[in-house]
Amino acid sequence: MQTSDKLLLLRNKMVELGIDACIIPSGDPHLSEYPSQHWKIREWLSAFTGSAGTLVVTSEEAGLWTDSRYFLQAEDELDTQSITLFKEGEKGVPQYTEWLCEVLMPGSRVAVNGATVSVSLLRKITRELRKEQI
């Protein structure tokens, strides 16, 4: 199954649930850097196999945020027709919450699996998005 097909499945489910964007980190309930196969959702959706990265999917766009250790790997593995690579730490590259605030309208709904992020990260995401009424 191609990346575009996988993203279409997710987007169809998002429409069904009234969700405007999904944040898919690399973690598991233990916040392990190397999760078991069951929790490699970001990898399955994006084909990016690096251990650090966050995929964000909206109805129209998708982006993968990763750090400099994985820039070359991400460029090689991503379907750039379906997913834009955002190189964290590079000048002019927004954080994924900033990007969401740019592409979503106030009142939009964003989903994240609370089992795959820390409480502090979830609070940070919520705080940043609420500034734009998301």
Coordinates of C-alpha atoms in Angstrom, one line a residue, residues 1 12 20-21 26 31 33 38 40 51 55 57 68 71-72 77-78 86-87 94 111 132:
M1 CA 0.0 0.0 0.0
N12 CA -11.5 9.3 5.6
D20 CA -9.3 18.4 11.2
A21 CA -5.7 17.3 12.0
S26 CA 7.1 8.3 17.3
L31 CA 7.7 7.0 25.6
E33 CA 12.6 5.9 21.6
H38 CA 2.6 -2.3 17.2
K40 CA 5.1 2.3 14.9
S51 CA 13.5 6.8 15.6
L55 CA 3.9 13.3 11.5
V57 CA -1.8 15.1 8.8
S68 CA 19.2 16.8 11.7
F71 CA 17.4 14.7 7.3
L72 CA 19.0 12.6 4.7
E77 CA 12.3 7.5 2.6
L78 CA 9.4 10.0 2.4
F86 CA 10.2 20.0 7.9
K87 CA 13.8 20.1 9.1
P94 CA 8.0 26.3 12.0
A111 CA -6.4 14.6 17.6
E132 CA -5.5 30.4 17.8

